[in-house]
PDB file of C-alpha atoms in Angstrom:
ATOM      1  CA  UNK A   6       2.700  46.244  93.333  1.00 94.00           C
ATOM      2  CA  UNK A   7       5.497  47.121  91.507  1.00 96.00           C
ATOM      3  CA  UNK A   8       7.461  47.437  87.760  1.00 95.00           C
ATOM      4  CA  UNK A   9      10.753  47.697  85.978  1.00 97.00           C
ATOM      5  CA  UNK A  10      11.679  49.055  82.006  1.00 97.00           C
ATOM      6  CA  UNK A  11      13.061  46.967  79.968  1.00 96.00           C
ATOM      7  CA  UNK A  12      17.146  48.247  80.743  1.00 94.00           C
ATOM      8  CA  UNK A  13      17.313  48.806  75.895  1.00 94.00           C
ATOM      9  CA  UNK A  14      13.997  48.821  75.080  1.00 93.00           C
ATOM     10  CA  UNK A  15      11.845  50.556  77.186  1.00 91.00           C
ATOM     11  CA  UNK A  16       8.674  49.653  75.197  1.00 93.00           C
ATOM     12  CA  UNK A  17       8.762  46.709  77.713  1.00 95.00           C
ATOM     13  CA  UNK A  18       7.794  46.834  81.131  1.00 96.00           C
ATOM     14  CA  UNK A  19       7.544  43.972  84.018  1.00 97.00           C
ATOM     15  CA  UNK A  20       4.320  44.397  86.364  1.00 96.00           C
ATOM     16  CA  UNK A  21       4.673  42.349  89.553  1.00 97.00           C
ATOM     17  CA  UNK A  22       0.823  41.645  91.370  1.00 96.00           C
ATOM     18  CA  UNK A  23      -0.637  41.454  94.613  1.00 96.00           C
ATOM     19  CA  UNK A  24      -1.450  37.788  93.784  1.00 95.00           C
ATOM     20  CA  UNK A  25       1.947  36.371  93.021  1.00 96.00           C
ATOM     21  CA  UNK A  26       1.782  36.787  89.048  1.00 97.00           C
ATOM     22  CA  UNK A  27       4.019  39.239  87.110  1.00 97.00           C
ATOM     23  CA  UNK A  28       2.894  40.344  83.653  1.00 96.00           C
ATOM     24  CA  UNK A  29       5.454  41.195  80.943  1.00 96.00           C
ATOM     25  CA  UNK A  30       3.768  44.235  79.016  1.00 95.00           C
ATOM     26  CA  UNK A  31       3.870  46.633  75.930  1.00 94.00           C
ATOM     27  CA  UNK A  32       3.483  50.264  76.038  1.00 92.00           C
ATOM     28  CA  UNK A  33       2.111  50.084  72.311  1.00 89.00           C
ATOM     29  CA  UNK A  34      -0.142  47.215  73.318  1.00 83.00           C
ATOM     30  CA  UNK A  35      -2.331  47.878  76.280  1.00 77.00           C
ATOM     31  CA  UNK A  36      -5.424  45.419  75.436  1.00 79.00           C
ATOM     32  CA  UNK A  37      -3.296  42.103  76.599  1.00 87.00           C
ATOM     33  CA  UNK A  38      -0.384  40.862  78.237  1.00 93.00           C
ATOM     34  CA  UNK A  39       2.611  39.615  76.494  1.00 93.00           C
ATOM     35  CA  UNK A  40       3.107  37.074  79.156  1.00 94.00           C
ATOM     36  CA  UNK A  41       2.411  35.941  82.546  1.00 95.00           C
ATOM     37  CA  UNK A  42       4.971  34.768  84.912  1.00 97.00           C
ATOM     38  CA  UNK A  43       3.579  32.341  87.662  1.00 95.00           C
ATOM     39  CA  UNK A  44       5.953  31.541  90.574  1.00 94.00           C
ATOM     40  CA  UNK A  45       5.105  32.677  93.518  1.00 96.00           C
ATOM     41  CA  UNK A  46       2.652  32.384  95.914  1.00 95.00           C
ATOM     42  CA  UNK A  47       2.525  35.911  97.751  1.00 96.00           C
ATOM     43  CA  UNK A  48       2.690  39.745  96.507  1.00 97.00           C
ATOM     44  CA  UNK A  49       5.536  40.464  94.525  1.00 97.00           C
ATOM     45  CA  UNK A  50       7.025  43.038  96.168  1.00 97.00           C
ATOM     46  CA  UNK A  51      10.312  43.858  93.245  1.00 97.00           C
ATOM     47  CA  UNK A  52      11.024  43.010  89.603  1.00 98.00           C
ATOM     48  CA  UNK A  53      14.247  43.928  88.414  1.00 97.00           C
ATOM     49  CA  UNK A  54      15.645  43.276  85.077  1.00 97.00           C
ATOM     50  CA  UNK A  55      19.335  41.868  84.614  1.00 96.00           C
ATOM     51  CA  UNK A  56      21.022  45.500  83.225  1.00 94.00           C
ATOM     52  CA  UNK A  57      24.008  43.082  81.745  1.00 94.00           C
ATOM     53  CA  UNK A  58      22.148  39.929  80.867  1.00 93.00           C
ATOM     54  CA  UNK A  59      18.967  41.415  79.338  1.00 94.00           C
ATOM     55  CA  UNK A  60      16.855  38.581  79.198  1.00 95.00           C
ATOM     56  CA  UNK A  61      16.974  37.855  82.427  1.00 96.00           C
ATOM     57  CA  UNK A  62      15.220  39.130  85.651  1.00 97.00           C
ATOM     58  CA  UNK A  63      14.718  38.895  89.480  1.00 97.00           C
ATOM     59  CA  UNK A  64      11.635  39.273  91.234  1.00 98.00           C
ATOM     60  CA  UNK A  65      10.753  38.780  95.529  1.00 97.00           C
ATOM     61  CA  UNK A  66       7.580  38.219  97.426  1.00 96.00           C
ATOM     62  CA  UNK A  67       6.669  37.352 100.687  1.00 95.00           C
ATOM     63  CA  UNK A  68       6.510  34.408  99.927  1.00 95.00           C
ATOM     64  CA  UNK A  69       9.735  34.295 101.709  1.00 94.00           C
ATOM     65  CA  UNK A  70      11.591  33.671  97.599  1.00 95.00           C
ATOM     66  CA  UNK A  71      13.684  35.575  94.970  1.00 97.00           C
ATOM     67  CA  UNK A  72      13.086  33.839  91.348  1.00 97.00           C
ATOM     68  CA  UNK A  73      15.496  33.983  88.477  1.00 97.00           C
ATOM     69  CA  UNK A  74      13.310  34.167  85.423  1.00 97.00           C
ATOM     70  CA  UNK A  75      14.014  34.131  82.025  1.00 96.00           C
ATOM     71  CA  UNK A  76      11.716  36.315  79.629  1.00 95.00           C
ATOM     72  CA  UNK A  77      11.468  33.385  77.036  1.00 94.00           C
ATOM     73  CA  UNK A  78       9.929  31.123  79.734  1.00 95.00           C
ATOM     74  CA  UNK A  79       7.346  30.711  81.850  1.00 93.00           C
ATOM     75  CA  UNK A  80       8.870  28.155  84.767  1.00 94.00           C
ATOM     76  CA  UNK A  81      11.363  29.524  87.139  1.00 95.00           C
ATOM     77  CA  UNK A  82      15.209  29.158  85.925  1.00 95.00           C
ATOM     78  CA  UNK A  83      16.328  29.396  90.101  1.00 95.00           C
ATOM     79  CA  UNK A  84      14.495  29.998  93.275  1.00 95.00           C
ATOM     80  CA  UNK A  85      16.703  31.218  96.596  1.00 93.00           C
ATOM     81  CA  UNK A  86      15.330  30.907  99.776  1.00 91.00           C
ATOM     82  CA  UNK A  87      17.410  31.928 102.767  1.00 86.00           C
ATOM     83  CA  UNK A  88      15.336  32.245 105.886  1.00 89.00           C
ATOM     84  CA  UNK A  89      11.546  32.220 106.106  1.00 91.00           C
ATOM     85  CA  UNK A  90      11.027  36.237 105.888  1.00 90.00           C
ATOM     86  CA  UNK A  91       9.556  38.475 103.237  1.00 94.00           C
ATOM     87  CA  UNK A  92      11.690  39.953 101.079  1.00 95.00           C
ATOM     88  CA  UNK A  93      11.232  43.361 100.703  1.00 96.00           C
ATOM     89  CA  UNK A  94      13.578  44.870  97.465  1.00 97.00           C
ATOM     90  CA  UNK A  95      16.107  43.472  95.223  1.00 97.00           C
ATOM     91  CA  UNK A  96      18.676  45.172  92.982  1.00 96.00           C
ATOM     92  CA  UNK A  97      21.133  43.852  90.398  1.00 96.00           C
ATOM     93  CA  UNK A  98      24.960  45.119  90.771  1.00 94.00           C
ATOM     94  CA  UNK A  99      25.773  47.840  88.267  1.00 91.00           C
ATOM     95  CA  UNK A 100      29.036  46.018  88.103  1.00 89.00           C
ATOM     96  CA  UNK A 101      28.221  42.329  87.771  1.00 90.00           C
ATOM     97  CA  UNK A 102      25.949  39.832  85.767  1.00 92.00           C
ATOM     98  CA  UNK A 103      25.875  37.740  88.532  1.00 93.00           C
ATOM     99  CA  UNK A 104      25.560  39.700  91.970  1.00 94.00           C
ATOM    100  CA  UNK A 105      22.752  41.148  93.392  1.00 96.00           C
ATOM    101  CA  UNK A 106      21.656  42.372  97.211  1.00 96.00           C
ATOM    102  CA  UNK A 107      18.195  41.449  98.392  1.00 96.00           C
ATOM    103  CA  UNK A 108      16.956  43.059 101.933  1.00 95.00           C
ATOM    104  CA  UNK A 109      13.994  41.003 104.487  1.00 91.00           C
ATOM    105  CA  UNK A 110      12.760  41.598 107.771  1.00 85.00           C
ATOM    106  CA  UNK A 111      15.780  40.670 109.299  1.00 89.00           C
ATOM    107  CA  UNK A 112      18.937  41.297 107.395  1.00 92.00           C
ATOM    108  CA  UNK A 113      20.302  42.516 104.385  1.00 94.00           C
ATOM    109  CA  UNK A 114      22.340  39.687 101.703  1.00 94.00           C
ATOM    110  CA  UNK A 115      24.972  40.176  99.078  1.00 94.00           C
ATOM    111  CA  UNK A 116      24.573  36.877  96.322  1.00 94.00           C
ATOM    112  CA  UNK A 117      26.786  35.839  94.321  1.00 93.00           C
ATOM    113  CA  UNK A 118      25.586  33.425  91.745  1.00 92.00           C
ATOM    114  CA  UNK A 119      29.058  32.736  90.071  1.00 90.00           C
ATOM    115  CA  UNK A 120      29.819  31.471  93.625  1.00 90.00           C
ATOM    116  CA  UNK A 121      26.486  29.610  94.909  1.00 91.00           C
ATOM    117  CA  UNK A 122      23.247  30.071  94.522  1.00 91.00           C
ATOM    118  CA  UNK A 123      21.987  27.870  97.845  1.00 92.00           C
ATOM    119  CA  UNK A 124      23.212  30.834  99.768  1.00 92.00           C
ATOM    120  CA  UNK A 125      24.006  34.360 100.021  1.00 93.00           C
ATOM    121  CA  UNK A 126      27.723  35.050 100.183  1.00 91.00           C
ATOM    122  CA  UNK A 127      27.477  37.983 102.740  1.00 90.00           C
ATOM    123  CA  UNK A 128      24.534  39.102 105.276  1.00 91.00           C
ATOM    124  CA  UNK A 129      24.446  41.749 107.627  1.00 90.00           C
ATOM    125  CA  UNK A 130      21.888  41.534 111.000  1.00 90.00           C
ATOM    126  CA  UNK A 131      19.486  44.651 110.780  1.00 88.00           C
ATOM    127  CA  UNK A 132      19.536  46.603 114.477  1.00 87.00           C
ATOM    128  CA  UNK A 133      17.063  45.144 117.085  1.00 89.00           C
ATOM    129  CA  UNK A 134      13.518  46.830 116.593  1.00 89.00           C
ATOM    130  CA  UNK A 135      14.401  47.415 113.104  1.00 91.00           C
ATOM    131  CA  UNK A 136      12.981  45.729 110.156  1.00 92.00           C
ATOM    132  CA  UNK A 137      14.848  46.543 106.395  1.00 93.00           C
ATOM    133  CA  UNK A 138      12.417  47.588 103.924  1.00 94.00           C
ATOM    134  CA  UNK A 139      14.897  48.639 100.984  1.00 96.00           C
ATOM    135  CA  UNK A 140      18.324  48.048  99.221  1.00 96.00           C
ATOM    136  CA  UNK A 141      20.347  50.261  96.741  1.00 95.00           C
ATOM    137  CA  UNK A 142      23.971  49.357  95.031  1.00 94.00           C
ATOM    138  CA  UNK A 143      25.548  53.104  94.485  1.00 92.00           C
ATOM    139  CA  UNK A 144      26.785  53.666  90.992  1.00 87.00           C
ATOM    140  CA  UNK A 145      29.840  55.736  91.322  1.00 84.00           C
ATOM    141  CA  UNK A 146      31.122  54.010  95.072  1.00 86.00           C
ATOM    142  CA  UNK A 147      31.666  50.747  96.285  1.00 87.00           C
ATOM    143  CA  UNK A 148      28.513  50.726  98.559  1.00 91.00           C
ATOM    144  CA  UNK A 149      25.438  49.157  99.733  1.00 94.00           C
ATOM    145  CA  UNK A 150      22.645  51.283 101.180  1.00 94.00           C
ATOM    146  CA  UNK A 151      19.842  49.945 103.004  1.00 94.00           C
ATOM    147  CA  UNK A 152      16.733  51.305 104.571  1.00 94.00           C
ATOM    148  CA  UNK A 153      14.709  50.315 106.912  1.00 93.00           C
ATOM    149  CA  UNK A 154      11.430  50.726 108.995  1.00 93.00           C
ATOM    150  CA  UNK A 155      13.128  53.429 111.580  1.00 92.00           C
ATOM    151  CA  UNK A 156      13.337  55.738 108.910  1.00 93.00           C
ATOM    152  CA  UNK A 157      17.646  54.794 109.022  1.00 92.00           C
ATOM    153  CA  UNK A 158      20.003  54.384 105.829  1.00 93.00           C
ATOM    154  CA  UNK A 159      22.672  51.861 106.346  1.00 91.00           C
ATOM    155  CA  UNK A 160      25.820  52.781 104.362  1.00 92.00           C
ATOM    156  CA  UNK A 161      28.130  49.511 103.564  1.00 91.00           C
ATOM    157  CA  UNK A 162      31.330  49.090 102.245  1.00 89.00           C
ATOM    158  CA  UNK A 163      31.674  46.710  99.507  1.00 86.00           C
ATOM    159  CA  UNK A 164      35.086  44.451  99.228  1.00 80.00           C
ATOM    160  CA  UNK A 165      35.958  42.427  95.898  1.00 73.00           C
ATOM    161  CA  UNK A 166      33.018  42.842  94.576  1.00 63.00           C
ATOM    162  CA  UNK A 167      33.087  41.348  91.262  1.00 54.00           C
ATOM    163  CA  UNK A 168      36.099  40.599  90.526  1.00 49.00           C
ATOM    164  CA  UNK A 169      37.257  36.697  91.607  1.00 43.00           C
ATOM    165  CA  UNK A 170      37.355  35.200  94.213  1.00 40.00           C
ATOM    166  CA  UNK A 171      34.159  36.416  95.339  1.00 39.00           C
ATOM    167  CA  UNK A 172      33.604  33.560  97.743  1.00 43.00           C
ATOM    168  CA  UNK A 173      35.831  36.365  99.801  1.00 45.00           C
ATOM    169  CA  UNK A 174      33.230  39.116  99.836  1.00 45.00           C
ATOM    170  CA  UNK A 175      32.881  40.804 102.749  1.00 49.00           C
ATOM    171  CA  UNK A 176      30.790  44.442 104.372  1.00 47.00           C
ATOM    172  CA  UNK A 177      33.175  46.626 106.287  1.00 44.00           C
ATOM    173  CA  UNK A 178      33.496  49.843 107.815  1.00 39.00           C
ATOM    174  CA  UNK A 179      34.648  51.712 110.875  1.00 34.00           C
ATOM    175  CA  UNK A 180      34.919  49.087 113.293  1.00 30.00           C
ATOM    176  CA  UNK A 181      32.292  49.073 116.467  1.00 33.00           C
ATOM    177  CA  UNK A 182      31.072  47.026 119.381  1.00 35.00           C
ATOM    178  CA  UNK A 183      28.595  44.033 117.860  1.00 37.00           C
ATOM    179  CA  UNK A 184      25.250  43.807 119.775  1.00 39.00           C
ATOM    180  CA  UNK A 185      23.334  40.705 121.170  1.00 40.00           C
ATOM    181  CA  UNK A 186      21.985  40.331 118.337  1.00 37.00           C
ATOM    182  CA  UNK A 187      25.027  40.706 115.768  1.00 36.00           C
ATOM    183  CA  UNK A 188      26.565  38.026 117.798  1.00 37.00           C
ATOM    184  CA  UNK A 189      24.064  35.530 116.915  1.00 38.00           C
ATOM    185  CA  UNK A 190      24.410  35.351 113.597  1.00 38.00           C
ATOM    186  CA  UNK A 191      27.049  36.699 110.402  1.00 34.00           C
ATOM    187  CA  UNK A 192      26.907  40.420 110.941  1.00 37.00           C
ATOM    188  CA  UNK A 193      29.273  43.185 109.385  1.00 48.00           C
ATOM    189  CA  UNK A 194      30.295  46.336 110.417  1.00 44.00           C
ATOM    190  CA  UNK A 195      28.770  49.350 109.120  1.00 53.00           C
ATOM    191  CA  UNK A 196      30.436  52.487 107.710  1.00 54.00           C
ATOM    192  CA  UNK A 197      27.541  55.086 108.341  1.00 49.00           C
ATOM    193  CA  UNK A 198      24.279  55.561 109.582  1.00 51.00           C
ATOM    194  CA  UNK A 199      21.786  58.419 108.491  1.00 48.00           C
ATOM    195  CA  UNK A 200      18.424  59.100 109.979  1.00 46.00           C
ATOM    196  CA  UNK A 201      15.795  60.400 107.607  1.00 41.00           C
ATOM    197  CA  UNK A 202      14.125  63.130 109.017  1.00 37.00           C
ATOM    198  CA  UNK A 203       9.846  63.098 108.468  1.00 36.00           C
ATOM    199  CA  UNK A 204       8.027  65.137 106.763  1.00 35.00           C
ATOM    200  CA  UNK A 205       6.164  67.241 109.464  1.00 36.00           C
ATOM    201  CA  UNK A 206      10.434  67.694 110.970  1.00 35.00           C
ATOM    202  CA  UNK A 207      11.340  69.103 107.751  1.00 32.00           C
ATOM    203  CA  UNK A 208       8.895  71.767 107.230  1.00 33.00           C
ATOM    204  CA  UNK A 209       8.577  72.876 110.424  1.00 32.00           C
TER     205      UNK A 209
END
């Protein structure tokens, strides 16, 4: 379903499966697998290693979780569960050992783990009809992009992230009218939109 290289040594790869396992493997060892994560009960849908804290990585499923693993064992260091949803994608900050966005059906999270790790310390409401599919920090900018299943990038403005207090994290942008369904729950603002054009409109 899914892998990630090893961020120094990229002899090492994680495999995530269709039936909730994810294999640690060896490009110079294809008979076996190294190890064998078991965690979750669902297709993993992400594995993403820690770029700052090596040993460490994240993996979701839709089994509704996001585990913490480290590579030296095979039992869970943290499981986060927000809302009963499949999580689509995960990504570690480029700037921060402890923060990472995560994206399901409904909404897109910021976590801090320095700050909790019961709950995300930001979420954002995706539009009604809309269902976000993947997240992306950007490397050189402050932001969080996010796509989704209407073929639309969210662009979001990231606010003191890492640096402490980051129980003050917050999405802004160019300030707009919340809808319906905004209202219902913690929404942010968001700086841009793009739509993604389809194939058969670009070559035509």
């Amino acid at each position: 379903m899914c892998f990630d290289f090893h961020p120094k040594d990229a002899n090492f790869y994680l495999a995530g499966t269709e039936e909730g396992h994810i294999h640690k493997c060896s490009c110079s060892c294809s008979e076996q697998f190294l190890e064998t994560y078991r965690g979750h009960k669902g297709p993993v849908y992400k594995v993403a290693w820690n770029p700052f804290s090596t040993d460490t990585f994240l993996s979701c499923s839709t089994d509704w979780s996001i585990i913490l693993w480290h590579q030296d064992s095979q039992t869970p260091v943290l499981t986060f569960t927000s809302i009963p949803a499949f999580v689509h994608d995960i990504m570690w900050s480029p700037k921060s050992a402890f923060v990472f966005a995560a994206v399901n059906e409904s909404r897109v999270e910021v976590w801090d783990l320095s700050v909790s790790t019961l709950n995300p310390v930001t979420s954002c409401l995706a539009k009604p009809g809309a269902k976000f599919t993947s997240v992306l920090f950007a490397k050189t900018t402050d932001c969080l992009l996010a796509g989704d299943t209407q073929g639309e990038v969210s662009v979001f403005e990231l606010h003191n992230l890492p640096a402490p207090p980051s129980d003050k994290v917050r999405l802004t942008g160019r300030s707009r009218t919340p809808s319906p369904a905004e209202k219902a729950g913690t929404t942010c603002p968001l700086l841009a939109t793009s739509k993604i054009a389809s194939p058969w409109q670009q070559t035509r």
